[in-house]
Amino acid sequence: MTNAASLGEDELEQLRGAVRALCAGFPGEYWRTLDRERAYPTDFVAAMTEAGHLGVLVPEEYGGSGLGISVAATILEEVHACGANAAALHAQMYTMGTLLRHGSPEQKAQWLPRIASGELRLQAFGVTEPTAGTDTTSIATTATRVGDRYVINGQKVWTSRAEHSDLMILLARTTPKDHVTKKTEGLSVFIVDMREAVGNGLTIKPIRTMFNHATTETFFDNLEIPADALIGEEGKGFRYILDGMNAERILIAAECVGDARWFTERSVAYANERKVFGRPIGQNQGVSFPIARAHAQARAAKLMTYQAAALYDAKKPCAEEANTAKLLASEASWAAGDTCVQTHGGYGFAEEYDVERKFRETRLYQVAPISTNLILSYIAEHVLGLPRSY
C-alpha cells in the first residue's frame, strides 16, 4: 500500500474495526479520570502508536504505513465515534505534512523512523501568538541566523501537548515584516528538538481550560537551534504551514463527524429506552426530529470532509473544501451534542454519561484551529469574490 487510494472499502472497514477494538480498552471511565485529573492519555497514545495508527502518514521506507490524510481521517473519526478523544494524536498527523512535503532527505531520515516507531513524539505546533491570534503573518517570534545557529526569541500560546512532545514544528520571522514585499514572506519553519530546548531557552507554562487538552504557552529566550533545523527555504514558511493548516482542518472535521456520530448514537439509545408518560420519549417528534436533523447534518459534513481529504492526498488545491468541511462538521457536532444533552435532560449533565465531557470537548472546534467567522470570511472573499472584510 503506497497511498490512501490503495485502501478499499473492505480494508477501511477492517481499520475502523481495529480502532474500535482498541478504543474499547479505554472506556468512558478512563477518559473521565483523565479529565478530572487533567492528565495526559499516555497509555492510549502508546497503544495507538504500537498499533501503527500514529505512523499512518510516514512513508514505508521510514517505518510507517505510507498512507494519506483520508486514512488518517478515518482513524480519528472512529476514535471520536467511540467516545474517546484524539487531541493527543492529531497534531502528529497534521504537522507531518510540513516535514513530509518540505523537509530535506536528511531531516526525514533523522526524524521519521523514530516518529513512526513511537520513540519520538511530534505533537507540538508553535504558530499562534497572544497578540497575533489567527493573523499569522503578524507573529512577533523571531529566528535570527548567527553562524551555524538560529536564535529564537518570542512567545507562543495554545501550544497543546508541549509538555508531552519531543519535537515541535515552529513558525518564526526570519525577516522583519516591514522589510518584505508581501506580509506572507519572511516567515520560516523549523523543527525544534524540545528535549534539548527545555531549560536552555524554552520555558513551558500550562494553561488550564474547560477541557483536557494539555495546552500551554511557550516562551523562547535566546533559544539556539542548529541551522539545519530549518525546514525548506528560509522565508517561505507561510506556504509550508498552509499545507499543515489544510490537513489540520480536514482531520479536525473528521473528529467532529465522529463526535456527531457518538452523540446521535447516544441520543437514539436513550430516546428508545427512556419512558415518560408510558412511552419512549423518542416517540415524540419534538425529541426525534432534532436527532434526525443532527444525523443529516453529520452525513453532509462527512461527505465534504472526505472530498477535501481526497483532494489533499492528490496534492490538488483544497482550501475551500478543507475550510468548508471544518465549518460544517464543527457545527454538526455541536448540534448533535446540544441535541444529546436535551434528549438526556438532567442526565446530560451527569459526569457518568460522558455527554457533558464530550459536549465541552466538541465546542472547541468552532473556535479552533480557526474560528467559524474567519472561515466565512475566507469563503466570502476567496471563493465568492466578495470584498475583503478585514
XYZ file of C-alpha atoms in Angstrom:
390
model
C 0.000 0.000 0.000
C 1.522 3.299 -1.043
C -1.339 5.780 -0.897
C -4.806 6.327 0.509
C -6.462 5.185 -2.696
C -4.951 1.709 -2.253
C -7.225 1.095 0.746
C -10.506 -0.316 -0.487
C -13.728 -0.127 1.479
C -13.181 -3.603 2.957
C -9.733 -2.567 4.203
C -11.116 0.679 5.594
C -13.804 -1.226 7.457
C -11.145 -3.534 8.887
C -9.249 -0.451 10.004
C -12.353 1.003 11.634
C -12.920 -2.292 13.408
C -9.345 -2.338 14.678
C -9.665 1.197 16.016
C -12.970 0.355 17.695
C -11.434 -2.715 19.315
C -8.516 -0.684 20.623
C -10.765 2.092 21.943
C -12.897 -0.486 23.751
C -9.955 -0.916 26.087
C -10.221 2.748 27.049
C -13.861 3.206 28.142
C -15.584 6.290 29.470
C -14.194 5.882 32.972
C -10.644 6.119 31.611
C -11.403 9.465 29.963
C -13.406 10.761 32.934
C -10.486 10.056 35.265
C -8.056 11.848 32.977
C -10.473 14.747 32.673
C -10.763 15.133 36.446
C -7.003 14.960 36.936
C -6.098 16.942 33.791
C -3.775 14.061 32.925
C -2.265 13.067 29.577
C -3.572 9.823 27.992
C -0.160 8.154 27.932
C -1.448 4.583 27.748
C -3.876 5.406 24.948
C -1.201 7.161 22.893
C 1.158 4.221 23.433
C -1.493 1.739 22.297
C -2.321 3.775 19.184
C 1.375 4.065 18.373
C 2.003 0.332 18.855
C -0.925 -0.409 16.548
C 0.731 1.716 13.866
C -2.019 4.326 13.730
C 0.260 7.288 14.528
C 2.672 6.296 11.773
C -0.016 6.112 9.122
C 1.340 9.085 7.133
C 5.023 8.170 7.425
C 6.343 6.589 4.202
C 7.040 2.875 4.330
C 10.772 3.384 3.831
C 10.828 5.203 7.174
C 8.809 2.585 9.041
C 5.285 3.927 8.550
C 2.277 2.873 6.505
C 2.748 5.397 3.696
C -0.944 6.202 3.528
C -2.790 9.501 3.229
C -4.925 12.022 5.071
C -8.056 10.113 4.053
C -6.918 7.139 6.120
C -5.762 9.347 8.992
C -9.188 10.997 8.987
C -10.851 7.580 9.124
C -8.817 6.692 12.212
C -9.562 9.928 14.050
C -13.262 9.864 13.159
C -13.546 6.381 14.623
C -11.681 7.358 17.799
C -14.228 10.106 18.449
C -17.186 7.948 17.441
C -16.081 5.552 20.192
C -16.309 8.293 22.830
C -12.550 8.747 23.097
C -10.588 11.896 22.238
C -7.840 12.231 19.643
C -6.386 15.542 20.807
C -3.232 13.713 21.864
C -2.926 12.138 18.411
C -3.933 14.546 15.678
C -1.066 17.055 15.805
C 1.427 14.359 14.850
C -0.680 13.757 11.766
C -1.387 17.295 10.624
C 2.129 18.596 11.274
C 3.535 15.615 9.427
C 2.753 17.161 6.042
C 5.134 20.047 6.648
C 8.009 17.652 7.226
C 6.990 15.174 4.529
C 6.389 17.726 1.791
C 9.108 20.250 2.569
C 11.720 18.569 4.764
C 15.123 17.571 3.420
C 16.075 13.913 2.906
C 18.413 14.247 5.886
C 15.636 15.590 8.123
C 13.288 12.813 7.091
C 15.911 10.160 7.738
C 16.735 11.722 11.100
C 13.214 12.048 12.475
C 10.636 9.942 10.639
C 11.749 6.421 11.657
C 11.719 7.375 15.337
C 8.356 9.121 14.988
C 6.882 6.053 13.308
C 8.226 3.716 15.992
C 6.949 5.918 18.803
C 10.423 6.664 20.121
C 9.715 10.353 19.481
C 6.503 12.364 19.546
C 5.875 15.205 17.118
C 2.883 16.719 18.881
C 3.607 20.439 19.295
C 2.722 23.087 16.715
C 4.141 26.522 17.578
C 2.241 29.054 15.464
C -0.368 31.081 17.402
C 0.777 34.071 19.480
C -1.060 36.167 22.103
C -1.002 39.394 20.070
C -1.454 37.863 16.613
C -4.113 35.190 17.089
C -5.184 33.918 13.687
C -3.383 36.804 11.956
C -0.439 34.503 11.389
C 1.580 36.954 9.291
C 1.736 39.306 12.306
C 3.588 36.908 14.594
C 6.444 38.505 16.509
C 8.598 35.483 17.359
C 11.930 35.862 15.575
C 14.626 33.486 14.388
C 17.943 35.224 13.779
C 20.735 33.467 11.909
C 24.031 33.600 13.814
C 26.715 31.483 12.167
C 25.565 27.882 12.079
C 22.710 28.538 14.501
C 19.355 30.287 14.685
C 18.492 32.213 17.847
C 14.776 32.139 18.706
C 13.018 34.811 20.770
C 9.304 35.247 21.367
C 6.194 33.566 22.735
C 3.548 31.132 21.535
C 0.170 30.354 23.063
C -2.274 27.433 22.790
C 0.673 25.155 22.082
C -1.084 21.986 23.127
C 0.897 18.935 24.270
C 4.188 20.845 24.512
C 4.887 19.140 27.839
C 4.398 15.732 26.245
C 6.152 16.230 22.921
C 9.746 15.659 21.891
C 9.602 17.753 18.738
C 7.884 20.977 17.709
C 7.110 22.468 14.321
C 7.787 26.176 14.891
C 6.941 29.202 12.754
C 9.055 32.322 13.260
C 10.003 35.513 11.424
C 13.437 35.444 9.831
C 12.882 38.766 8.048
C 11.026 41.682 9.692
C 7.536 42.306 8.334
C 8.426 45.847 7.253
C 11.354 44.501 5.187
C 9.317 42.256 2.885
C 7.166 42.999 -0.151
C 4.352 40.696 0.943
C 3.455 40.130 4.579
C 3.411 36.368 3.948
C 7.129 36.484 3.145
C 9.930 36.318 5.676
C 8.384 33.533 7.758
C 10.317 30.298 8.245
C 9.562 26.867 9.682
C 11.827 24.901 11.984
C 11.757 21.509 13.651
C 12.815 22.011 17.252
C 14.168 19.245 19.461
C 12.352 20.128 22.657
C 14.344 17.643 24.705
C 17.364 19.889 24.310
C 15.466 23.174 24.321
C 13.571 22.981 27.635
C 15.637 24.736 30.274
C 18.021 26.118 27.657
C 15.888 28.950 26.333
C 12.480 27.269 26.149
C 10.011 27.545 29.030
C 6.600 25.848 29.040
C 3.681 27.068 31.151
C 0.420 25.047 31.318
C -2.946 26.738 30.701
C -5.957 25.227 32.460
C -9.016 25.140 30.219
C -12.556 23.733 30.245
C -11.338 20.528 28.554
C -8.316 18.298 28.996
C -6.071 19.152 26.018
C -2.784 19.693 27.887
C -2.451 23.126 26.324
C 0.329 25.552 27.178
C 2.065 28.788 26.374
C 5.732 28.610 25.432
C 8.449 31.221 25.875
C 11.632 31.438 23.794
C 14.515 33.369 25.334
C 17.616 33.231 23.129
C 16.950 29.589 22.324
C 19.670 28.351 19.990
C 18.880 25.670 17.433
C 21.093 24.308 14.641
C 20.761 25.899 11.206
C 19.788 22.540 9.730
C 16.590 22.670 11.812
C 15.211 24.949 9.080
C 12.571 23.141 7.006
C 12.676 24.058 3.330
C 13.740 27.508 2.195
C 14.137 30.427 4.568
C 11.333 32.963 4.247
C 8.898 30.567 2.543
C 7.456 29.048 5.688
C 3.985 30.544 5.456
C 3.237 28.485 2.360
C 4.565 25.365 4.062
C 2.378 25.974 7.111
C -0.705 26.348 4.928
C -0.301 22.692 3.927
C -0.401 21.758 7.583
C -3.382 24.022 8.225
C -5.447 22.404 5.488
C -4.564 18.973 6.856
C -5.449 20.131 10.360
C -8.877 21.361 9.276
C -9.621 18.107 7.488
C -8.598 15.980 10.458
C -10.478 18.133 12.965
C -13.539 17.908 10.711
C -13.239 14.108 10.804
C -13.100 14.200 14.598
C -16.224 16.365 14.666
C -18.001 13.878 12.396
C -17.022 11.171 14.873
C -18.341 13.251 17.773
C -21.626 13.800 15.938
C -21.958 10.057 15.402
C -21.325 9.375 19.084
C -23.829 11.984 20.237
C -26.501 10.746 17.855
C -25.997 7.098 18.803
C -26.340 8.048 22.464
C -29.415 10.166 21.720
C -31.106 7.337 19.836
C -30.336 4.765 22.520
C -31.599 6.971 25.340
C -34.694 8.123 23.403
C -35.641 4.487 22.827
C -35.105 3.290 26.400
C -36.284 6.297 28.409
C -40.027 6.182 29.046
C -42.138 9.105 30.207
C -45.952 9.095 30.325
C -45.896 5.405 29.481
C -43.991 5.528 26.186
C -40.431 6.069 24.858
C -39.567 9.746 24.603
C -38.287 9.091 21.060
C -41.885 8.624 20.003
C -42.329 12.377 20.379
C -41.426 14.349 17.282
C -40.049 17.113 19.491
C -37.355 14.609 20.507
C -36.916 12.602 17.310
C -36.793 15.451 14.782
C -33.700 17.184 16.260
C -31.921 13.826 16.361
C -32.796 13.148 12.740
C -31.632 16.623 11.705
C -28.337 16.179 13.553
C -27.793 12.894 11.730
C -28.436 14.551 8.356
C -26.023 17.401 9.145
C -23.288 14.951 10.102
C -23.744 12.898 6.929
C -23.382 16.014 4.764
C -20.332 17.172 6.709
C -18.717 13.762 6.298
C -19.064 13.902 2.512
C -17.307 17.273 2.391
C -14.608 16.112 4.810
C -13.593 13.127 2.729
C -13.807 15.108 -0.507
C -11.302 17.558 0.995
C -9.119 14.664 2.145
C -9.121 13.103 -1.324
C -8.037 16.401 -2.896
C -5.301 16.834 -0.284
C -3.993 13.330 -0.933
C -3.985 14.051 -4.662
C -1.965 17.233 -3.949
C -4.674 19.342 -5.511
C -5.935 22.708 -4.163
C -8.320 22.014 -1.302
C -8.535 25.192 0.778
C -12.219 25.747 0.010
C -13.095 22.141 0.759
C -10.955 21.923 3.912
C -12.422 25.116 5.332
C -15.974 24.169 4.382
C -15.561 20.707 5.897
C -14.329 22.141 9.170
C -17.181 24.667 9.248
C -19.919 22.121 8.530
C -18.501 19.378 10.751
C -17.928 21.602 13.779
C -21.485 22.901 13.534
C -22.848 19.387 13.026
C -21.052 18.043 16.091
C -22.241 20.946 18.222
C -25.832 20.496 17.025
C -25.664 16.778 17.755
C -24.141 17.483 21.160
C -26.792 20.029 22.050
C -29.485 17.582 20.956
C -27.886 14.820 23.013
C -27.899 16.958 26.156
C -31.519 17.944 25.545
C -32.535 14.339 24.928
C -30.945 13.188 28.180
C -32.402 16.037 30.182
C -30.775 16.277 33.607
C -28.708 13.169 32.982
C -26.973 15.003 30.131
C -25.113 16.959 32.811
C -24.152 13.892 34.835
C -20.482 13.002 34.526
C -21.088 9.245 34.335
C -22.910 9.547 30.997
C -19.893 11.197 29.303
C -22.228 13.539 27.423
C -21.101 16.653 29.290
C -17.422 15.814 28.712
C -17.864 15.302 25.000
C -20.106 18.400 24.884
C -17.293 20.531 26.310
C -14.696 18.967 24.029
C -16.587 19.411 20.773
C -17.445 23.067 21.467
C -13.792 23.958 20.933
C -13.904 23.299 17.229
C -15.992 26.310 16.304
C -13.127 28.399 17.707
C -10.032 26.356 16.896
C -7.977 25.684 14.918
C -9.750 28.530 13.126
C -12.912 30.355 14.092
C -16.143 29.980 12.173
C -16.169 33.680 11.250
C -12.723 33.502 9.662
C -13.813 30.530 7.576
C -16.838 32.503 6.421
C -14.560 35.439 5.600
C -12.325 33.144 3.552
C -15.245 31.691 1.609
C -16.756 35.125 1.013
C -13.530 36.620 -0.313
C -11.612 33.786 -1.959
C -14.485 31.602 -3.194
C -17.297 34.049 -3.876
C -15.247 37.108 -4.818
C -16.739 39.464 -2.243
C -14.665 42.387 -0.885
C -12.124 41.584 1.818
C -13.692 42.216 5.220
C -10.547 42.729 7.298
